[in-house]
């Protein structure tokens, strides 16, 4: 995962958006790796920490918009876990901003691309 | 149940600074329930330590294991092979578990990753409240099942101190309920308020000698 942006994408929203972005030929960062999950709530703290241990530059969790989670509270739980993971990273002197949670709908490929490109820019800034 | 809290990270990192291979030992009972030292927390702490040490440039190799109850020697024995291969052990169990581990593996440094804080039960999701002081002289029969030793800031045994605040809050700590107000209300529900008219002599604090020891006779 050397320098990759790991994006855990809920299959009901973000993954569909990412797929649509691909089909439309929208440009995403070269080092983006999309991982499909049944719900953002499937992503646990250890997944985020281990991804960073393996060399990921950033870990994103992308799920459904507020109030629209197919599994009711998956996106809410994911948000709390991402926040907690950020705190755990800060505790050991690592930038907690390297994990982030985003909400989007399945029909928002441009939003998906905007999110991942902005994250990529922040990583480049940090590396300079 | 026993409630514990993870120690500050700086303290943990300092303890294991000289070691390159450490076993993180969890317990699947009390500390797992209060989200401090179960299998999940072992995994998270191990990852944090690897990240922290990797950042410092002094990598650490971690081994993870969680036993059902770390205060039982037979269960701790299961870790023998894993303990053999490490330089030190970081235990996420309560004080009883840490000490059992240290006793079984006397030749290995065993460090506490948690502070054992109190005996209590869940008040709500993610919130545990102390409700027992392990005094060895239980008189919950007289107080409707509420312990004034712990629930009353002054630990008094014969009714409220007279300083109870409005709303039934404690004179010392306004965020705390007055233990004796709670006791009164409980006894009132049970129709046993006559118990509050009785005088109880001072507590026998010699009931439990430290370290406490009990021999149970199996039926």
Short mmCIF file of N, CA, C and O in Angstrom, two decimals, chain A residues 46-105:
data_model
loop_
_atom_site.label_atom_id
_atom_site.label_comp_id
_atom_site.label_asym_id
_atom_site.label_seq_id
_atom_site.Cartn_x
_atom_site.Cartn_y
_atom_site.Cartn_z
N UNK A 46 -9.46 -1.17 13.38
CA UNK A 46 -8.23 -1.90 13.07
C UNK A 46 -7.94 -1.89 11.57
O UNK A 46 -6.76 -1.89 11.16
N UNK A 47 -8.97 -1.87 10.74
CA UNK A 47 -8.75 -1.81 9.28
C UNK A 47 -8.04 -0.53 8.90
O UNK A 47 -7.14 -0.52 8.05
N UNK A 48 -8.46 0.56 9.52
CA UNK A 48 -7.86 1.85 9.20
C UNK A 48 -6.41 1.91 9.70
O UNK A 48 -5.51 2.34 8.98
N UNK A 49 -6.20 1.45 10.93
CA UNK A 49 -4.84 1.50 11.49
C UNK A 49 -3.90 0.61 10.69
O UNK A 49 -2.76 0.99 10.38
N UNK A 50 -4.36 -0.57 10.36
CA UNK A 50 -3.48 -1.51 9.64
C UNK A 50 -3.16 -1.01 8.24
O UNK A 50 -2.04 -1.20 7.75
N UNK A 51 -4.12 -0.33 7.62
CA UNK A 51 -3.85 0.22 6.28
C UNK A 51 -2.71 1.24 6.36
O UNK A 51 -1.81 1.26 5.51
N UNK A 52 -2.73 2.05 7.40
CA UNK A 52 -1.66 3.04 7.57
C UNK A 52 -0.34 2.36 7.91
O UNK A 52 0.72 2.77 7.45
N UNK A 53 -0.42 1.30 8.70
CA UNK A 53 0.80 0.54 9.03
C UNK A 53 1.43 -0.02 7.77
O UNK A 53 2.65 -0.09 7.65
N UNK A 54 0.58 -0.43 6.83
CA UNK A 54 1.08 -1.04 5.59
C UNK A 54 1.58 0.01 4.60
O UNK A 54 1.98 -0.33 3.50
N UNK A 55 1.49 1.29 4.98
CA UNK A 55 2.07 2.33 4.15
C UNK A 55 1.09 3.23 3.42
O UNK A 55 1.49 4.06 2.62
N UNK A 56 -0.21 3.08 3.70
CA UNK A 56 -1.18 3.94 3.03
C UNK A 56 -0.93 5.40 3.41
O UNK A 56 -0.59 5.70 4.55
N UNK A 57 -1.14 6.29 2.45
CA UNK A 57 -0.96 7.72 2.73
C UNK A 57 -2.19 8.26 3.46
O UNK A 57 -2.09 9.16 4.29
N UNK A 58 -3.35 7.71 3.11
CA UNK A 58 -4.59 8.15 3.75
C UNK A 58 -5.60 7.03 3.65
O UNK A 58 -5.52 6.19 2.74
N UNK A 59 -6.55 7.03 4.58
CA UNK A 59 -7.64 6.05 4.56
C UNK A 59 -8.95 6.80 4.58
O UNK A 59 -9.17 7.63 5.47
N UNK A 60 -9.78 6.54 3.59
CA UNK A 60 -11.08 7.20 3.53
C UNK A 60 -12.18 6.18 3.71
O UNK A 60 -12.05 5.05 3.25
N UNK A 61 -13.22 6.60 4.38
CA UNK A 61 -14.42 5.75 4.48
C UNK A 61 -15.54 6.56 3.84
O UNK A 61 -15.80 7.70 4.26
N UNK A 62 -16.14 5.99 2.79
CA UNK A 62 -17.18 6.74 2.08
C UNK A 62 -18.49 5.96 2.17
O UNK A 62 -18.56 4.80 1.76
N UNK A 63 -19.50 6.63 2.70
CA UNK A 63 -20.78 5.96 2.89
C UNK A 63 -21.94 6.81 2.45
O UNK A 63 -21.77 7.88 1.87
N UNK A 64 -23.11 6.32 2.78
CA UNK A 64 -24.34 7.00 2.36
C UNK A 64 -24.53 8.33 3.07
O UNK A 64 -23.98 8.57 4.14
N UNK A 65 -25.33 9.18 2.47
CA UNK A 65 -25.67 10.47 3.07
C UNK A 65 -26.39 10.24 4.40
O UNK A 65 -27.02 9.20 4.62
N UNK A 66 -26.31 11.26 5.27
CA UNK A 66 -26.98 11.17 6.58
C UNK A 66 -28.45 10.80 6.43
O UNK A 66 -29.18 11.40 5.63
N UNK A 67 -28.86 9.84 7.22
CA UNK A 67 -30.26 9.44 7.23
C UNK A 67 -30.65 8.46 6.13
O UNK A 67 -31.78 7.99 6.09
N UNK A 68 -29.69 8.14 5.26
CA UNK A 68 -30.05 7.29 4.13
C UNK A 68 -29.32 5.94 4.10
O UNK A 68 -29.34 5.25 3.09
N UNK A 69 -28.70 5.60 5.21
CA UNK A 69 -27.97 4.33 5.25
C UNK A 69 -28.96 3.18 5.15
O UNK A 69 -29.93 3.08 5.90
N UNK A 70 -28.67 2.26 4.22
CA UNK A 70 -29.54 1.09 4.02
C UNK A 70 -29.58 0.22 5.26
O UNK A 70 -30.55 -0.52 5.49
N UNK A 71 -28.52 0.29 6.04
CA UNK A 71 -28.45 -0.52 7.27
C UNK A 71 -28.72 0.36 8.48
O UNK A 71 -28.33 0.02 9.59
N UNK A 72 -29.38 1.45 8.26
CA UNK A 72 -29.86 2.41 9.26
C UNK A 72 -28.78 3.28 9.89
O UNK A 72 -28.82 4.50 9.77
N UNK A 73 -27.83 2.67 10.61
CA UNK A 73 -26.86 3.50 11.33
C UNK A 73 -25.41 3.18 10.97
O UNK A 73 -24.50 3.59 11.66
N UNK A 74 -25.22 2.45 9.89
CA UNK A 74 -23.85 2.09 9.49
C UNK A 74 -22.97 3.31 9.29
O UNK A 74 -21.83 3.34 9.72
N UNK A 75 -23.51 4.30 8.59
CA UNK A 75 -22.70 5.49 8.31
C UNK A 75 -22.43 6.30 9.58
O UNK A 75 -21.36 6.90 9.72
N UNK A 76 -23.36 6.25 10.51
CA UNK A 76 -23.17 6.97 11.79
C UNK A 76 -22.05 6.29 12.59
O UNK A 76 -21.16 6.94 13.13
N UNK A 77 -22.11 4.98 12.64
CA UNK A 77 -21.08 4.22 13.36
C UNK A 77 -19.71 4.44 12.72
O UNK A 77 -18.70 4.61 13.41
N UNK A 78 -19.70 4.44 11.39
CA UNK A 78 -18.44 4.63 10.67
C UNK A 78 -17.84 5.99 11.02
O UNK A 78 -16.63 6.11 11.25
N UNK A 79 -18.69 6.99 11.10
CA UNK A 79 -18.21 8.34 11.42
C UNK A 79 -17.55 8.37 12.79
O UNK A 79 -16.46 8.95 12.95
N UNK A 80 -18.18 7.71 13.75
CA UNK A 80 -17.61 7.68 15.10
C UNK A 80 -16.29 6.93 15.11
O UNK A 80 -15.34 7.32 15.80
N UNK A 81 -16.23 5.82 14.35
CA UNK A 81 -14.99 5.03 14.33
C UNK A 81 -13.86 5.80 13.65
O UNK A 81 -12.71 5.72 14.09
N UNK A 82 -14.19 6.53 12.61
CA UNK A 82 -13.16 7.33 11.92
C UNK A 82 -12.63 8.40 12.88
O UNK A 82 -11.42 8.62 12.99
N UNK A 83 -13.55 9.02 13.61
CA UNK A 83 -13.16 10.07 14.58
C UNK A 83 -12.24 9.47 15.65
O UNK A 83 -11.19 10.03 15.97
N UNK A 84 -12.63 8.30 16.15
CA UNK A 84 -11.84 7.65 17.19
C UNK A 84 -10.48 7.23 16.65
O UNK A 84 -9.46 7.39 17.32
N UNK A 85 -10.46 6.72 15.42
CA UNK A 85 -9.18 6.32 14.81
C UNK A 85 -8.26 7.52 14.69
O UNK A 85 -7.05 7.42 14.92
N UNK A 86 -8.84 8.66 14.35
CA UNK A 86 -8.04 9.89 14.27
C UNK A 86 -7.40 10.22 15.61
O UNK A 86 -6.23 10.60 15.69
N UNK A 87 -8.18 10.03 16.68
CA UNK A 87 -7.66 10.30 18.03
C UNK A 87 -6.54 9.32 18.38
O UNK A 87 -5.54 9.69 18.98
N UNK A 88 -6.71 8.05 18.00
CA UNK A 88 -5.70 7.04 18.30
C UNK A 88 -4.40 7.36 17.56
O UNK A 88 -3.31 7.14 18.10
N UNK A 89 -4.51 7.88 16.36
CA UNK A 89 -3.33 8.23 15.59
C UNK A 89 -2.62 9.43 16.21
O UNK A 89 -1.40 9.44 16.37
N UNK A 90 -3.41 10.43 16.58
CA UNK A 90 -2.84 11.63 17.21
C UNK A 90 -2.09 11.25 18.48
O UNK A 90 -1.03 11.80 18.78
N UNK A 91 -2.63 10.27 19.19
CA UNK A 91 -2.01 9.80 20.43
C UNK A 91 -0.59 9.30 20.22
O UNK A 91 0.24 9.35 21.13
N UNK A 92 -0.32 8.75 19.04
CA UNK A 92 1.02 8.22 18.79
C UNK A 92 1.81 9.12 17.84
O UNK A 92 2.76 8.69 17.19
N UNK A 93 1.39 10.38 17.76
CA UNK A 93 2.17 11.37 17.01
C UNK A 93 1.98 11.32 15.50
O UNK A 93 2.81 11.82 14.75
N UNK A 94 0.89 10.71 15.07
CA UNK A 94 0.63 10.64 13.63
C UNK A 94 -0.59 11.52 13.32
O UNK A 94 -1.52 11.58 14.11
N UNK A 95 -0.55 12.21 12.20
CA UNK A 95 -1.62 13.13 11.83
C UNK A 95 -2.97 12.42 11.75
O UNK A 95 -3.18 11.54 10.91
N UNK A 96 -3.89 12.81 12.64
CA UNK A 96 -5.21 12.18 12.66
C UNK A 96 -6.02 12.47 11.41
O UNK A 96 -7.00 11.79 11.12
N UNK A 97 -5.61 13.49 10.66
CA UNK A 97 -6.29 13.83 9.42
C UNK A 97 -6.05 12.84 8.30
O UNK A 97 -6.62 12.95 7.21
N UNK A 98 -5.22 11.84 8.57
CA UNK A 98 -4.96 10.83 7.54
C UNK A 98 -6.10 9.82 7.41
O UNK A 98 -6.08 8.95 6.55
N UNK A 99 -7.08 9.93 8.29
CA UNK A 99 -8.30 9.13 8.12
C UNK A 99 -9.46 10.12 7.98
O UNK A 99 -9.46 11.16 8.63
N UNK A 100 -10.41 9.78 7.14
CA UNK A 100 -11.53 10.71 6.95
C UNK A 100 -12.79 9.99 6.53
O UNK A 100 -12.73 8.92 5.90
N UNK A 101 -13.92 10.58 6.88
CA UNK A 101 -15.22 10.00 6.53
C UNK A 101 -15.95 10.97 5.60
O UNK A 101 -15.94 12.19 5.85
N UNK A 102 -16.57 10.44 4.56
CA UNK A 102 -17.31 11.29 3.63
C UNK A 102 -18.63 10.62 3.29
O UNK A 102 -18.73 9.40 3.23
N UNK A 103 -19.64 11.45 3.06
CA UNK A 103 -20.96 10.93 2.71
C UNK A 103 -21.33 11.38 1.30
O UNK A 103 -21.17 12.55 0.96
N UNK A 104 -21.83 10.44 0.52
CA UNK A 104 -22.30 10.82 -0.82
C UNK A 104 -23.31 9.80 -1.33
O UNK A 104 -23.49 8.74 -0.72
N UNK A 105 -23.97 10.17 -2.39
CA UNK A 105 -25.00 9.30 -2.96
C UNK A 105 -24.42 8.51 -4.13
O UNK A 105 -23.38 8.86 -4.68
#
